[in-house]
CSV table of C-alpha atoms and ligand atoms in Angstrom, one decimal:
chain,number,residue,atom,x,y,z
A,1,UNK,CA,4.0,-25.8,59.2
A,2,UNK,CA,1.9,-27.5,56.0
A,3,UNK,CA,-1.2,-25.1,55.3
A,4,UNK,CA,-3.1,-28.3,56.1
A,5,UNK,CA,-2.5,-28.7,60.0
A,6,UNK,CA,-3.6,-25.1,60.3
A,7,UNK,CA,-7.4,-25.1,60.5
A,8,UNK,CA,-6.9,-27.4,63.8
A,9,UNK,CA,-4.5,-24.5,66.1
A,10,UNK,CA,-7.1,-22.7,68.3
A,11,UNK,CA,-7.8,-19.6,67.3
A,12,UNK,CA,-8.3,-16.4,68.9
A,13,UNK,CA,-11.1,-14.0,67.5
A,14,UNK,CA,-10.9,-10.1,67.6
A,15,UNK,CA,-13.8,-8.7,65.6
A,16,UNK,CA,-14.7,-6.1,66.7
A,17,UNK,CA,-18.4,-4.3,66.9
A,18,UNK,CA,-20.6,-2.2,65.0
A,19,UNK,CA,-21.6,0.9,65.7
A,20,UNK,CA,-24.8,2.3,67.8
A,21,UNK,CA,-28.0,0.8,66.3
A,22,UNK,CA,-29.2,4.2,65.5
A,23,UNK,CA,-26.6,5.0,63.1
A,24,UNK,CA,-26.9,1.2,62.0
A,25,UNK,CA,-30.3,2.3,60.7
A,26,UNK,CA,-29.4,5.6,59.7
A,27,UNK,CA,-27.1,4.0,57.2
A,28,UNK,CA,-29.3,1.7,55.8
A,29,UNK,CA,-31.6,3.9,55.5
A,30,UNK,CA,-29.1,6.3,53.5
A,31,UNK,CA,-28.3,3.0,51.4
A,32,UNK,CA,-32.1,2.5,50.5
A,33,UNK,CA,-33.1,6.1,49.6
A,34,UNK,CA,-29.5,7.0,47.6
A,35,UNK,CA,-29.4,4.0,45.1
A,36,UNK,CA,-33.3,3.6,44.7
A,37,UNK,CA,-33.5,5.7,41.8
A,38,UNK,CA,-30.8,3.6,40.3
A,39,UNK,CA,-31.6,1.5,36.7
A,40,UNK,CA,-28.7,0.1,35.5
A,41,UNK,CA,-29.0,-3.2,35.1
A,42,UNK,CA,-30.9,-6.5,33.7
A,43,UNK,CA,-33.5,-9.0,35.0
A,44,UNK,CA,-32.3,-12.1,34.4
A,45,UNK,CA,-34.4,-14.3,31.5
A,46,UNK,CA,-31.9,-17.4,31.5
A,47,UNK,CA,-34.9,-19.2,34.2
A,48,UNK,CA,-37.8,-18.2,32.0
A,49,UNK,CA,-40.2,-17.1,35.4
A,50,UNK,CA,-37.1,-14.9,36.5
A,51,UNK,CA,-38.0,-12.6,33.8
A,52,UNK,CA,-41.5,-11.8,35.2
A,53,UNK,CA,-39.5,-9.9,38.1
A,54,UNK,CA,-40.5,-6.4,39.2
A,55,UNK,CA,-37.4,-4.4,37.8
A,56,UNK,CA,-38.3,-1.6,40.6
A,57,UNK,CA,-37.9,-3.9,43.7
A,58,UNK,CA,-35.5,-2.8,46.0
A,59,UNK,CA,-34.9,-3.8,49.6
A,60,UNK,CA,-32.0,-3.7,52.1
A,61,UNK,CA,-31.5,-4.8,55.7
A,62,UNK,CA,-28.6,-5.0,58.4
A,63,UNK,CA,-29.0,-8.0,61.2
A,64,UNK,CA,-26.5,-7.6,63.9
A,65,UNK,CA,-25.4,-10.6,66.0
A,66,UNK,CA,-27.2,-9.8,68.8
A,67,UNK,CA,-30.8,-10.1,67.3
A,68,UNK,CA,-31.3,-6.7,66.0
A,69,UNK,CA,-33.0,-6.3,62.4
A,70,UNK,CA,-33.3,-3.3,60.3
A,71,UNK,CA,-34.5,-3.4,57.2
A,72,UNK,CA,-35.9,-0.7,54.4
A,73,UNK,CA,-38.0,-1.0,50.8
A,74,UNK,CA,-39.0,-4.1,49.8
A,75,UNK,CA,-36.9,-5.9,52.6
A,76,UNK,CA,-40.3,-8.4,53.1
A,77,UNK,CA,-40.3,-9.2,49.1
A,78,UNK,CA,-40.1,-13.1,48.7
A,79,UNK,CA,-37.6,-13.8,46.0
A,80,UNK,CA,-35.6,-17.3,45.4
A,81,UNK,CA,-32.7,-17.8,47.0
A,82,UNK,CA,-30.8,-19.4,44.0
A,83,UNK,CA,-27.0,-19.1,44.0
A,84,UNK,CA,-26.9,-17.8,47.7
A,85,UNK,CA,-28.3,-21.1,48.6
A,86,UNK,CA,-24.6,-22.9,47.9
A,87,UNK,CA,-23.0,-20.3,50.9
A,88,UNK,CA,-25.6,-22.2,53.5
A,89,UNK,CA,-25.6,-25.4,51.7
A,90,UNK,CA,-22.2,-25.3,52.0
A,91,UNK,CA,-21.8,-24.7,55.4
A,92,UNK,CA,-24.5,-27.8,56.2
A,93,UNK,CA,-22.2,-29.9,54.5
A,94,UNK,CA,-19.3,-28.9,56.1
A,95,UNK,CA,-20.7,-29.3,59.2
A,96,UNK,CA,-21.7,-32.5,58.5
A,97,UNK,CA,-18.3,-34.0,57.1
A,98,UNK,CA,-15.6,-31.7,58.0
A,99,UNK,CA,-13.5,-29.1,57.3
A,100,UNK,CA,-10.5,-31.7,55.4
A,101,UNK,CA,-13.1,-33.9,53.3
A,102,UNK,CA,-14.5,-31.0,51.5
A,103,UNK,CA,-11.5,-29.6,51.1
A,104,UNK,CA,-10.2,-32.4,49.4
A,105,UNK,CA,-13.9,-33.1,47.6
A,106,UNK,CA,-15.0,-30.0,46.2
A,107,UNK,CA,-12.1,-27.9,46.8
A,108,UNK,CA,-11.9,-24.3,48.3
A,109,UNK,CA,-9.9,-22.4,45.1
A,110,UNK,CA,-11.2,-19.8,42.5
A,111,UNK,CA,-11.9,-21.3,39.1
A,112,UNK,CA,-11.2,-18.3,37.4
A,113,UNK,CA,-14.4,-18.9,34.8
A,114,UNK,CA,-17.9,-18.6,35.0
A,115,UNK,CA,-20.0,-20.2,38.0
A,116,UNK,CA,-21.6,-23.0,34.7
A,117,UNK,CA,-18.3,-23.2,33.0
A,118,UNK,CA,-18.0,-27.1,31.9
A,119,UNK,CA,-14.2,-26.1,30.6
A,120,UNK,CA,-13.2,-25.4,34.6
A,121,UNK,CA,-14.0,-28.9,35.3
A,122,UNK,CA,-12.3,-30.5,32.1
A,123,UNK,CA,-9.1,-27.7,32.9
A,124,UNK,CA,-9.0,-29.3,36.3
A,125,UNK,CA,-9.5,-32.9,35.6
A,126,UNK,CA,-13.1,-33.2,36.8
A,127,UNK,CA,-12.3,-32.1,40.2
A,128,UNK,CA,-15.1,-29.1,40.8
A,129,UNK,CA,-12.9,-26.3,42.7
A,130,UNK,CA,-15.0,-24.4,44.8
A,131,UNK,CA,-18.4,-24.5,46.3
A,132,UNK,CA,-19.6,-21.5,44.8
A,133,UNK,CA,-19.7,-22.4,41.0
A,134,UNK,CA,-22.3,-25.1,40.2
A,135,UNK,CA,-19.7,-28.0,39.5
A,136,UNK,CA,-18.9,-27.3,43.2
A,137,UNK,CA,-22.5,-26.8,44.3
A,138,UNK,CA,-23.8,-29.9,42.5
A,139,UNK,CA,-20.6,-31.8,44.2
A,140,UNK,CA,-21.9,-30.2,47.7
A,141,UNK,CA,-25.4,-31.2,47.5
A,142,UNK,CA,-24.3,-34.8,46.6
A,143,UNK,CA,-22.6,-35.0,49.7
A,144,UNK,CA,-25.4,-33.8,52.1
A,145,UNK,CA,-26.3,-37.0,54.1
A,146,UNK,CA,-29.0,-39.0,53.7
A,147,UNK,CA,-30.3,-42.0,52.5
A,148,UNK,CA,-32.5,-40.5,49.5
A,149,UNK,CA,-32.8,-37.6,47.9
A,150,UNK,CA,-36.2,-36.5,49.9
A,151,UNK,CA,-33.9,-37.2,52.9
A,152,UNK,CA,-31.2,-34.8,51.6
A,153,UNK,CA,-34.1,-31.9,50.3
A,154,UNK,CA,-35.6,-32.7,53.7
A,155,UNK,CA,-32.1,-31.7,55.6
A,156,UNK,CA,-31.6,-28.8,53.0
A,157,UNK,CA,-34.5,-27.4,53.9
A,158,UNK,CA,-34.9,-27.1,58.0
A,159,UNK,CA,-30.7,-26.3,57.7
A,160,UNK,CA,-31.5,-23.2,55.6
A,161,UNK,CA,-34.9,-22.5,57.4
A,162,UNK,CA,-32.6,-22.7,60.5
A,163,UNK,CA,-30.6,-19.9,59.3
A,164,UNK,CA,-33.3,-17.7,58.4
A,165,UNK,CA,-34.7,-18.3,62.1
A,166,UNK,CA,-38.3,-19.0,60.1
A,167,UNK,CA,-39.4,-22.0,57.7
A,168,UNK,CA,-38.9,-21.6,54.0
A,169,UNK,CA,-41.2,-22.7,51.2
A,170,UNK,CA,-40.2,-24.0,47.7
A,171,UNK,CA,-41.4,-22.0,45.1
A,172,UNK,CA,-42.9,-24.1,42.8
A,173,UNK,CA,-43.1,-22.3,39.2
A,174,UNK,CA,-39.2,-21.2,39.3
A,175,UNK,CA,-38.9,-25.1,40.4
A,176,UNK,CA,-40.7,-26.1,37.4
A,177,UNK,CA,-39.2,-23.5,34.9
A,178,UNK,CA,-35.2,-24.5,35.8
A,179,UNK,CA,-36.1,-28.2,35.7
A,180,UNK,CA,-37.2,-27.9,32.2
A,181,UNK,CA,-34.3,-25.5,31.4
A,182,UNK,CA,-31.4,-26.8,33.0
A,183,UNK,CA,-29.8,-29.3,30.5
A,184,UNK,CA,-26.5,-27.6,31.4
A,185,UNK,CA,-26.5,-28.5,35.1
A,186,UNK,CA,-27.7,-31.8,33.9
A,187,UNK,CA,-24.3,-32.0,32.0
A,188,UNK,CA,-22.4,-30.9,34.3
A,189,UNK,CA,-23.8,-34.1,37.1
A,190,UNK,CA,-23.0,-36.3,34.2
A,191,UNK,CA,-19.5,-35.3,33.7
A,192,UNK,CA,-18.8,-34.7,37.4
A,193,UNK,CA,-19.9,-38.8,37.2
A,194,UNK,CA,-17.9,-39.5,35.0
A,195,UNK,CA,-15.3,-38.3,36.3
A,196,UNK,CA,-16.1,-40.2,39.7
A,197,UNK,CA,-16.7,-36.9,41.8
A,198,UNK,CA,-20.0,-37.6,42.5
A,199,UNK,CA,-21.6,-40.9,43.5
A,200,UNK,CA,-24.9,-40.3,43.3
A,201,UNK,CA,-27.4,-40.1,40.6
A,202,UNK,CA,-26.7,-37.3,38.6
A,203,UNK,CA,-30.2,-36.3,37.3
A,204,UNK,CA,-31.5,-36.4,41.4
A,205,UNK,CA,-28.1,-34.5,42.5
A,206,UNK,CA,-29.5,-31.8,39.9
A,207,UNK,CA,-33.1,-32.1,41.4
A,208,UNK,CA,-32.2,-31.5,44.8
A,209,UNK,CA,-29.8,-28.8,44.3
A,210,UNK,CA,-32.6,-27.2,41.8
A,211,UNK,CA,-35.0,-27.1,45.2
A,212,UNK,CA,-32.7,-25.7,47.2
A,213,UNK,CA,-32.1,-22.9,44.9
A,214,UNK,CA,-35.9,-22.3,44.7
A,215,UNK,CA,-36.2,-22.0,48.0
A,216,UNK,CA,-38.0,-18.3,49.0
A,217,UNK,CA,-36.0,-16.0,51.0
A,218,UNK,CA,-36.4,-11.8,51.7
A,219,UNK,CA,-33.7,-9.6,51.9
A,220,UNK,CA,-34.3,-9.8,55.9
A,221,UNK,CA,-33.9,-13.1,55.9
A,222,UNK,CA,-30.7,-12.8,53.9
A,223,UNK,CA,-29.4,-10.4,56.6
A,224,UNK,CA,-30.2,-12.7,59.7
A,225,UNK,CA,-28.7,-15.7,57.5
A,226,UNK,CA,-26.0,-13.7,57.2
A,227,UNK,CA,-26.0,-13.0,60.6
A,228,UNK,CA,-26.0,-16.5,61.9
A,229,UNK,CA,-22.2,-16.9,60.1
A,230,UNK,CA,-21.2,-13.7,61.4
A,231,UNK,CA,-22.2,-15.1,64.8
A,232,UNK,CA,-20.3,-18.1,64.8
A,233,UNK,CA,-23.4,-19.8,63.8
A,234,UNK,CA,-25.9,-19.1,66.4
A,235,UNK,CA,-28.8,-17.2,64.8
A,236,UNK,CA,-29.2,-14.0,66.4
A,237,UNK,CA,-33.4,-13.8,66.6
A,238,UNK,CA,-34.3,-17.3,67.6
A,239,UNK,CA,-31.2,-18.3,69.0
A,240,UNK,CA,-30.2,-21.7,67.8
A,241,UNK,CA,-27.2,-23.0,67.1
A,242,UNK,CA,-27.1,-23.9,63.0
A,243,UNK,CA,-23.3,-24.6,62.7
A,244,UNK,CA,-20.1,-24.5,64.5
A,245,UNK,CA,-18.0,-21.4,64.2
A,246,UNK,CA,-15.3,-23.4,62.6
A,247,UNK,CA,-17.8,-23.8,59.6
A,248,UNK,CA,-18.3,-19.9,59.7
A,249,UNK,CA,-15.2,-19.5,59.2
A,250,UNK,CA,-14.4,-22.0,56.5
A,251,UNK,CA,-18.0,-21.1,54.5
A,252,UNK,CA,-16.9,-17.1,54.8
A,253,UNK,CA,-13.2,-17.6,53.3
A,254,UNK,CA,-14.7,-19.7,49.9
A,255,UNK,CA,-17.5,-16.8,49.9
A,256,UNK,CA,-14.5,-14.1,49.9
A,257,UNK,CA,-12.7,-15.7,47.1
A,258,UNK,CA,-15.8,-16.4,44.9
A,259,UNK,CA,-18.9,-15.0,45.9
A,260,UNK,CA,-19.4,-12.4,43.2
A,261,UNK,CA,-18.9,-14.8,39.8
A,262,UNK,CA,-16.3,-13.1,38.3
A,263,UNK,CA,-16.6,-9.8,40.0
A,264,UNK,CA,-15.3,-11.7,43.2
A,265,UNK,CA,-11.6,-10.2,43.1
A,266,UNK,CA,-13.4,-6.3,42.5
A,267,UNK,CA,-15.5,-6.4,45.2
A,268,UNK,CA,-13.3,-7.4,47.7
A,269,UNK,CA,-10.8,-4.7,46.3
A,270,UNK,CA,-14.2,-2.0,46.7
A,271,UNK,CA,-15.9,-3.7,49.3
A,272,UNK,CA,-13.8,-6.1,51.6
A,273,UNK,CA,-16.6,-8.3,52.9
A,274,UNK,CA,-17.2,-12.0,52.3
A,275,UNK,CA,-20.8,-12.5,50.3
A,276,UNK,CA,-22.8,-14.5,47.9
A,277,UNK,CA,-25.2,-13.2,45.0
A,278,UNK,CA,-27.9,-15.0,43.1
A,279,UNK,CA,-29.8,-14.5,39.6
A,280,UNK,CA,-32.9,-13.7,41.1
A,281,UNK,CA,-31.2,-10.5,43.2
A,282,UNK,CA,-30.2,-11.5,46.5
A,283,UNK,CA,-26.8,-10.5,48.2
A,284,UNK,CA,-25.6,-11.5,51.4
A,285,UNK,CA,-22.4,-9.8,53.1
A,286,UNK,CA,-21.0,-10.7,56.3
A,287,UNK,CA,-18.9,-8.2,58.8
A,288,UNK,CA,-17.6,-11.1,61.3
A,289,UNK,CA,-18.7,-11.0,64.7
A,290,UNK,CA,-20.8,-8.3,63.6
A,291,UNK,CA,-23.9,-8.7,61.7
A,292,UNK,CA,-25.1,-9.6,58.0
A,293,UNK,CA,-25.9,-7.4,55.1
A,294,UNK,CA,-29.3,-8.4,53.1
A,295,UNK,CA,-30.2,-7.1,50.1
A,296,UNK,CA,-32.9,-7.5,47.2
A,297,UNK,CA,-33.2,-5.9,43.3
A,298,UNK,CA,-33.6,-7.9,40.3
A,299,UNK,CA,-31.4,-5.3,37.7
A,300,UNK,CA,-27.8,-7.5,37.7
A,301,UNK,CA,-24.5,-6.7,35.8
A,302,UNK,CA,-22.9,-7.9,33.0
A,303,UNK,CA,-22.0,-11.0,35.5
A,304,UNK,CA,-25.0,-12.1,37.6
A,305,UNK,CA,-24.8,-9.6,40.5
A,306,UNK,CA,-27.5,-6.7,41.7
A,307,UNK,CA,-26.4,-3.3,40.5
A,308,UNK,CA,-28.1,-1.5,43.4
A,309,UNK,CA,-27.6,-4.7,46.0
A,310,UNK,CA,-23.9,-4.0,45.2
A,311,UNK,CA,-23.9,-0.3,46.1
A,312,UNK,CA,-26.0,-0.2,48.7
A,313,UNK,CA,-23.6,-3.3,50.8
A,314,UNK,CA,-20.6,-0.7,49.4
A,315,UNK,CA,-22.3,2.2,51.3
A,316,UNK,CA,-23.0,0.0,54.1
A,317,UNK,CA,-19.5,-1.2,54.6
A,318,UNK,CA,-17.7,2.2,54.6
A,319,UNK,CA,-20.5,4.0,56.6
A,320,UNK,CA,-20.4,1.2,59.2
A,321,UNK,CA,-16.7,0.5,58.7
A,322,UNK,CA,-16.7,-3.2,58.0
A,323,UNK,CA,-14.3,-4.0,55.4
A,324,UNK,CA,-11.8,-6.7,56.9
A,325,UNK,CA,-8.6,-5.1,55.3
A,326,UNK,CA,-9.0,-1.6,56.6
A,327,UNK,CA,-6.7,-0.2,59.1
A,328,UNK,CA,-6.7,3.4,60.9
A,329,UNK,CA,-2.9,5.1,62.3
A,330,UNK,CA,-2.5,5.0,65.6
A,331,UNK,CA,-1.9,8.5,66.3
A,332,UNK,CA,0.6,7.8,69.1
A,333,UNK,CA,2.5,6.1,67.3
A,334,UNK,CA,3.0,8.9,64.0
A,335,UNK,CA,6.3,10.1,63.9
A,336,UNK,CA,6.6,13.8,63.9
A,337,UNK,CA,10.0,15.0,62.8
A,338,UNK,CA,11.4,17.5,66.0
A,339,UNK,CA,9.0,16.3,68.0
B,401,LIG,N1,-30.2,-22.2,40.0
B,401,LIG,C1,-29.3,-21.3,39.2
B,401,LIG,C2,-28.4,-22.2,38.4
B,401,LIG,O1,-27.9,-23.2,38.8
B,401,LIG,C3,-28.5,-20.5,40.1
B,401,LIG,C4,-27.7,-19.5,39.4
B,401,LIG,C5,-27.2,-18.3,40.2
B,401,LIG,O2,-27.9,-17.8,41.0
B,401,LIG,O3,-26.0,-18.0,39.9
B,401,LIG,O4,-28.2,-21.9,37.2
């Protein structure tokens, strides 16, 4: 059978639960207070106002599909949303054209280069890849329907306010700072143009997606978000259906493959969830069927991602037992010589 027919045979879906709430919070808990202490790391300086960001923030919280939230720390902190926002924008879009259209439009495979590389999109003949790097995320926001720009912002907004179960605001001074520091993005819209990816105009493609990743989330937030694709899109606190779980599905297999820049491949070797970081500090992780992972600390890695965000989803995901390639023996069926 082509790979192509397969996203249209019905599917059945095992997931699984996660364990009693108590020990839910008894591990995030144990997450918040181990890794606090933590400083490795650097707040990133490359959007000027991101440098004014308390180094000592630190928040975590689990949501589980059925509506509960825990979170510790600075799980109430506002911080923008940034790269995290092309996971939801992402799944708005695909919900909007389908499953095949983005495929074939932005594309769903690793790029193997940095999420601003210019030389990914030349390598690859101006098609953008994946969703996840900017080339990708620029060609996704041009494809959000509407018939303007405010139209498009406008859907942006309620679709990700939709996920958080509560209504986001723009923040208006990182806004201001990437717009007049973003020449890069800017050149990537232009040669996604000229390449006839995008049909839109470029310097509004750049506007829009600049919005959406200003957008003010928490690290609770993050975890209901999270939540909502781990729920087949139906947010667990106010109960609304966001997207399909088709989407869910398709949005948490490009996160897998890219969500980490170019950590991606290490912490799905360490980690085994799908998730999506941004510059400002944010991690999301999702446990299908199960709940989402939120987390919030401004000191990142060598490549983009929250030191302590990082360990504290690792803790989470072997405490709780949610990474998606682990198996246990089935003691019945060990074979014990003479037995
Ligand atoms: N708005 C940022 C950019 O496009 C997002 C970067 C990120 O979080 O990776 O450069």
């Amino acid at each position: 059978m082509d790979l192509d027919d397969m996203a249209n045979v019905r599917q059945e879906v095992f997931t699984g639960a996660l364990p009693g709430w108590k020990d839910v919070e008894l591990s995030v808990d144990e997450a918040y207070y181990e890794y606090r202490s933590h400083e490795e790391g650097v707040v990133a300086d490359y959007i000027p106002v991101l440098a004014e960001a308390d180094p000592d923030w630190f928040g975590v919280a689990v949501a589980q599909t059925g509506g509960r939230v825990h979170g510790v720390g600075d799980c109430d902190v506002e911080f923008t949303v940034q790269s995290i926002s092309k996971a939801f924008v992402f799944a708005l879009v695909c919900d909007a054209i389908g499953h095949d259209v983005i495929k074939e439009k932005v594309g769903v495979n690793n790029t193997g280069l940095p999420f601003h590389s210019v030389m990914a999109i030349e390598l690859n003949r101006g098609h953008p890849m994946n969703p996840m790097v900017n080339a990708g995320a620029l060609a996704t926001t041009a494809l959000v329907p509407g018939a303007s720009a405010e139209e498009q912002w406008k859907l942006i907004r309620s679709g990700m306010s939709q996920f958080a179960g509560r209504s986001l605001e723009l923040d208006g001074a990182v806004y201001h700072s990437e717009m007049v520091s973003n020449q890069r993005n800017q050149a990537i819209a232009r040669l996604l143009e000229s390449y006839g990816q995008i049909d839109r105009d470029p310097p509004e493609v750049v506007d829009v997606y600049t919005r959406q990743c200003s957008l003010r989330v928490t690290a609770s937030d993050l975890a209901v978000m999270g939540a909502t694709l781990a729920g087949g899109g139906i947010n667990p606190v106010t109960a609304e259906k966001v997207v399909s779980p088709e989407v869910c599905r398709d949005t948490l297999a490009v996160m897998a493959s890219t969500g980490l820049y170019e950590r991606s491949g290490e912490w799905l070797f360490e980690i085994g969830l799908p998730a999506k970081s941004g510059v400002s500090g944010g991690i999301v992780a999702i446990a299908p069927g199960k709940g989402g992972i939120g987390s919030f600390s401004p000191l990142l890695d060598s490549a983009g991602n929250s030191v302590r965000g990082q360990r504290a989803t690792a803790h989470l995901s072997r405490t709780l037992g949610l990474n998606l390639f682990a198996s246990d023996v089935d003691p019945t069926r060990v074979h014990r010589p003479g037995a």
